[in-house]
Short mmCIF file of C-alpha atoms and ligand atoms in Angstrom, two decimals:
data_model
loop_
_atom_site.label_atom_id
_atom_site.label_comp_id
_atom_site.label_asym_id
_atom_site.label_seq_id
_atom_site.Cartn_x
_atom_site.Cartn_y
_atom_site.Cartn_z
CA MET X 220 5.34 104.57 137.97
CA ASN X 221 6.74 106.70 135.19
CA GLU X 222 10.31 107.65 136.10
CA THR X 223 10.65 110.76 133.92
CA PRO X 224 12.92 113.52 135.26
CA GLN X 225 9.85 115.72 135.75
CA ASN X 226 8.20 113.13 138.03
CA HIS X 227 11.41 112.68 139.93
CA HIS X 228 11.70 116.42 140.41
CA ASN X 229 8.26 116.59 142.00
CA SER X 230 8.40 113.32 143.91
CA TYR X 231 8.74 115.18 147.19
CA LYS X 232 5.20 116.49 146.81
CA ARG X 233 3.67 113.17 147.80
CA LEU X 234 5.30 113.63 151.21
CA ILE X 235 3.42 116.89 151.73
CA GLU X 236 0.22 115.23 150.51
CA GLY X 237 0.91 112.33 152.83
CA ASN X 238 1.35 114.75 155.68
CA ARG X 239 -2.05 116.36 155.01
CA LEU X 240 -3.61 112.90 155.02
CA PHE X 241 -1.84 112.03 158.30
CA ALA X 242 -2.95 115.24 160.03
CA LEU X 243 -6.53 114.79 158.86
CA SER X 244 -6.82 111.12 159.81
CA GLN X 245 -5.36 111.75 163.29
CA GLN X 246 -7.83 114.62 163.77
CA ILE X 247 -10.70 112.34 162.82
CA LYS X 248 -9.53 109.55 165.15
CA ASP X 249 -8.93 111.91 168.08
CA PRO X 250 -9.71 115.63 167.81
CA GLU X 251 -7.47 116.25 170.86
CA TYR X 252 -4.51 114.28 169.45
CA PHE X 253 -2.24 117.16 168.44
CA LYS X 254 -3.32 119.34 171.35
CA LYS X 255 -2.26 116.61 173.80
CA LEU X 256 1.07 116.00 172.03
CA SER X 257 1.85 119.71 171.93
CA LEU X 258 1.82 119.84 175.74
CA GLY X 259 5.07 117.87 175.98
CA GLN X 260 6.69 114.46 175.65
CA THR X 261 7.25 111.73 178.23
CA PRO X 262 8.67 108.87 176.18
CA GLU X 263 9.54 105.70 178.08
CA TYR X 264 11.99 104.45 175.47
CA LEU X 265 15.14 105.63 173.73
CA TRP X 266 15.73 103.95 170.39
CA ILE X 267 19.21 103.83 168.91
CA GLY X 268 18.82 102.42 165.44
CA CYS X 269 20.31 102.38 161.97
CA SER X 270 19.63 105.22 159.52
CA ASP X 271 18.49 102.56 157.05
CA SER X 272 15.14 103.64 155.58
CA ARG X 273 13.68 100.19 156.15
CA VAL X 274 13.85 100.24 159.95
CA PRO X 275 11.59 103.04 161.21
CA ALA X 276 11.35 102.86 165.00
CA ASN X 277 7.67 103.61 165.45
CA GLU X 278 6.38 101.53 162.55
CA VAL X 279 8.24 98.33 163.43
CA THR X 280 7.08 98.54 167.06
CA SER X 281 3.49 99.69 166.44
CA THR X 282 4.02 102.77 168.60
CA SER X 283 2.80 106.32 168.14
CA SER X 284 4.20 109.82 168.25
CA GLY X 285 5.39 110.67 171.75
CA GLU X 286 6.33 107.13 172.77
CA ILE X 287 9.93 106.73 171.57
CA PHE X 288 12.83 109.19 171.67
CA VAL X 289 14.87 108.33 168.60
CA HIS X 290 18.50 108.53 167.57
CA ARG X 291 19.59 106.91 164.33
CA ASN X 292 22.98 106.72 162.68
CA ILE X 293 24.72 104.43 160.23
CA ALA X 294 24.89 100.96 161.79
CA ASN X 295 23.49 102.04 165.18
CA LEU X 296 26.80 102.85 166.83
CA VAL X 297 27.37 104.25 170.32
CA VAL X 298 30.56 106.26 169.97
CA HIS X 299 31.73 108.06 173.09
CA THR X 300 33.26 110.98 171.19
CA ASP X 301 30.06 111.56 169.19
CA LEU X 302 28.55 114.71 170.70
CA ASN X 303 25.27 114.00 168.95
CA ILE X 304 24.51 110.59 170.47
CA MET X 305 25.95 111.54 173.87
CA SER X 306 23.67 114.61 174.00
CA VAL X 307 20.67 112.49 173.04
CA LEU X 308 21.60 109.87 175.65
CA GLU X 309 22.13 112.31 178.50
CA TYR X 310 18.94 114.22 177.72
CA ALA X 311 16.90 111.02 177.36
CA VAL X 312 18.16 109.50 180.61
CA HIS X 313 18.56 112.50 182.89
CA VAL X 314 15.87 114.90 181.63
CA LEU X 315 13.21 112.76 179.98
CA GLY X 316 13.83 109.84 182.31
CA VAL X 317 13.48 107.01 179.79
CA LYS X 318 13.29 103.56 181.40
CA HIS X 319 14.51 101.46 178.49
CA ILE X 320 17.20 102.06 175.91
CA ILE X 321 17.08 99.90 172.82
CA VAL X 322 19.96 99.40 170.41
CA CYS X 323 18.34 97.93 167.33
CA GLY X 324 20.53 96.63 164.54
CA HIS X 325 19.21 94.88 161.48
CA TYR X 326 20.22 92.00 159.25
CA GLY X 327 21.29 93.14 155.81
CA CYS X 328 22.91 96.29 157.22
CA GLY X 329 24.95 98.05 154.53
CA GLY X 330 27.18 99.62 157.17
CA VAL X 331 28.11 96.23 158.61
CA ARG X 332 28.71 94.88 155.10
CA ALA X 333 30.94 97.82 154.21
CA ALA X 334 32.92 97.41 157.44
CA MET X 335 33.56 93.75 156.54
CA SER X 336 35.00 94.74 153.18
CA ARG X 337 38.22 96.48 152.22
CA LYS X 338 36.39 99.12 150.22
CA SER X 339 36.46 102.78 151.20
CA TYR X 340 33.44 105.04 150.89
CA GLY X 341 34.74 108.35 152.20
CA LEU X 342 34.07 109.87 155.59
CA VAL X 343 31.90 106.96 156.61
CA ASP X 344 35.05 104.78 156.70
CA LYS X 345 36.01 106.51 159.93
CA TRP X 346 32.58 105.81 161.40
CA LEU X 347 32.62 102.17 160.27
CA ARG X 348 36.07 101.67 161.79
CA ASN X 349 34.17 101.07 165.02
CA ILE X 350 32.60 97.96 163.47
CA LYS X 351 35.97 96.75 162.25
CA ASP X 352 37.04 96.93 165.90
CA VAL X 353 34.07 94.73 166.84
CA TYR X 354 35.12 92.27 164.13
CA HIS X 355 38.64 92.33 165.52
CA ILE X 356 37.39 91.35 169.00
CA TYR X 357 35.46 88.36 167.61
CA HIS X 358 37.62 87.56 164.59
CA LYS X 359 38.11 83.88 165.51
CA GLU X 360 34.37 83.23 165.68
CA LEU X 361 33.64 85.31 162.57
CA ASP X 362 36.49 83.99 160.41
CA ALA X 363 35.18 80.46 161.03
CA ILE X 364 31.83 81.31 159.36
CA GLU X 365 32.31 80.57 155.65
CA ASP X 366 29.04 81.96 154.26
CA PRO X 367 29.58 85.75 153.97
CA ASP X 368 25.86 86.44 154.55
CA LYS X 369 25.88 84.41 157.77
CA ARG X 370 29.13 86.09 158.82
CA ALA X 371 27.55 89.52 158.24
CA ASP X 372 24.47 88.47 160.22
CA ARG X 373 26.64 87.38 163.13
CA LEU X 374 28.70 90.58 162.99
CA THR X 375 25.42 92.52 163.03
CA GLU X 376 24.47 90.74 166.28
CA LEU X 377 27.91 91.15 167.85
CA ASN X 378 27.91 94.82 166.88
CA VAL X 379 24.61 95.35 168.73
CA ILE X 380 25.94 93.48 171.77
CA GLU X 381 29.03 95.70 171.83
CA GLN X 382 27.00 98.90 171.41
CA VAL X 383 24.87 97.87 174.42
CA ARG X 384 28.13 97.52 176.35
CA ASN X 385 29.30 100.89 175.01
CA LEU X 386 26.20 102.44 176.56
CA ALA X 387 26.97 100.81 179.90
CA LYS X 388 30.52 102.15 179.68
CA THR X 389 29.30 105.77 179.61
CA LYS X 390 29.29 107.82 182.77
CA ILE X 391 25.80 108.98 181.76
CA ILE X 392 24.39 105.46 182.27
CA GLN X 393 26.56 104.66 185.27
CA ARG X 394 25.40 107.86 186.98
CA ALA X 395 21.77 106.83 186.40
CA TRP X 396 22.43 103.43 187.99
CA HIS X 397 24.35 105.07 190.82
CA ASP X 398 21.31 107.30 191.45
CA LYS X 399 19.13 104.13 191.53
CA LYS X 400 17.28 105.09 188.37
CA THR X 401 15.71 102.28 186.39
CA VAL X 402 17.49 102.16 183.05
CA HIS X 403 17.47 98.87 181.18
CA ILE X 404 19.56 98.56 178.03
CA HIS X 405 18.41 96.13 175.37
CA GLY X 406 20.14 94.77 172.29
CA TRP X 407 17.78 93.85 169.46
CA VAL X 408 18.14 92.87 165.84
CA TYR X 409 15.46 93.42 163.24
CA GLY X 410 14.91 91.08 160.30
CA LEU X 411 14.22 92.89 157.04
CA ASN X 412 12.92 89.59 155.62
CA SER X 413 10.46 88.85 158.39
CA GLY X 414 9.69 92.20 160.00
CA LEU X 415 10.45 90.53 163.32
CA ILE X 416 12.72 91.69 166.14
CA THR X 417 14.95 89.23 168.01
CA GLU X 418 16.18 90.08 171.52
CA LEU X 419 19.93 89.52 171.91
CA ASN X 420 21.14 90.85 175.24
CA ASN X 421 20.23 93.29 177.95
CA ILE X 422 22.00 95.00 180.82
CA HIS X 423 20.34 96.30 183.97
CA ASP X 424 23.34 97.11 186.12
CA GLU X 425 27.00 97.78 185.40
CA ARG X 426 28.28 95.00 187.64
CA GLU X 427 26.72 92.34 185.43
CA ASP X 428 28.63 92.87 182.26
CA ILE X 429 31.12 95.70 182.31
CA ASP X 430 34.78 95.22 183.14
CA SER X 431 35.93 97.21 186.15
CA ILE X 432 38.31 99.26 184.01
CA TYR X 433 35.23 100.97 182.52
CA GLN X 434 33.56 101.74 185.84
CA TYR X 435 33.61 105.28 187.21
CA ASP X 436 33.67 106.40 190.84
CA PHE X 437 30.96 108.70 192.17
CA ASP X 438 32.52 109.47 195.55
CA PHE X 439 33.52 113.04 194.82
CO1 LIG Y 580 21.97 99.45 158.66
#
């Protein structure tokens, strides 16, 4: 493609054209498609993924509109002081009633790479500090991996595992379990090279994996 400034300026137009094509092809496949979707959503899954443009939740799981409630941020972090993700989580679990929550990291994550380095990138440093904390927990295992790519891959996996635990540490999830709701939390990692997802860990109940210091009482 010709990368003249003029082309660049108008590059957004192919998104609008793509949208027209999408709307038309869905209408042809199922004339009731948009009418049905407009009635409401009952997604069974909450996806917490990376903002990375190469890991779109629906495409990599062959799912359609209406099936996955999605939250994405840099390096798929579950931060308890983040009003955005906590609102998404509470709404997904207690209003939509999702049955499965998926934290999906990905190999080759720029956020994980940046967190492993000593470079600063601005505001995002504060966000990525959470990954440095994950590194700190597992520093013996990680420091022993000489190949920086392999070390980044392992940190990507450990980060997902810790974010799954961070979900289980929220009162939102613990309240769902206390109320006997089915909420399974899954840790996945997506391979940019293969397009394949690997399952890492999952938690069904707080007693399995969460230290008692993180458990809340519901007696009041
Ligand atoms: Co990423």
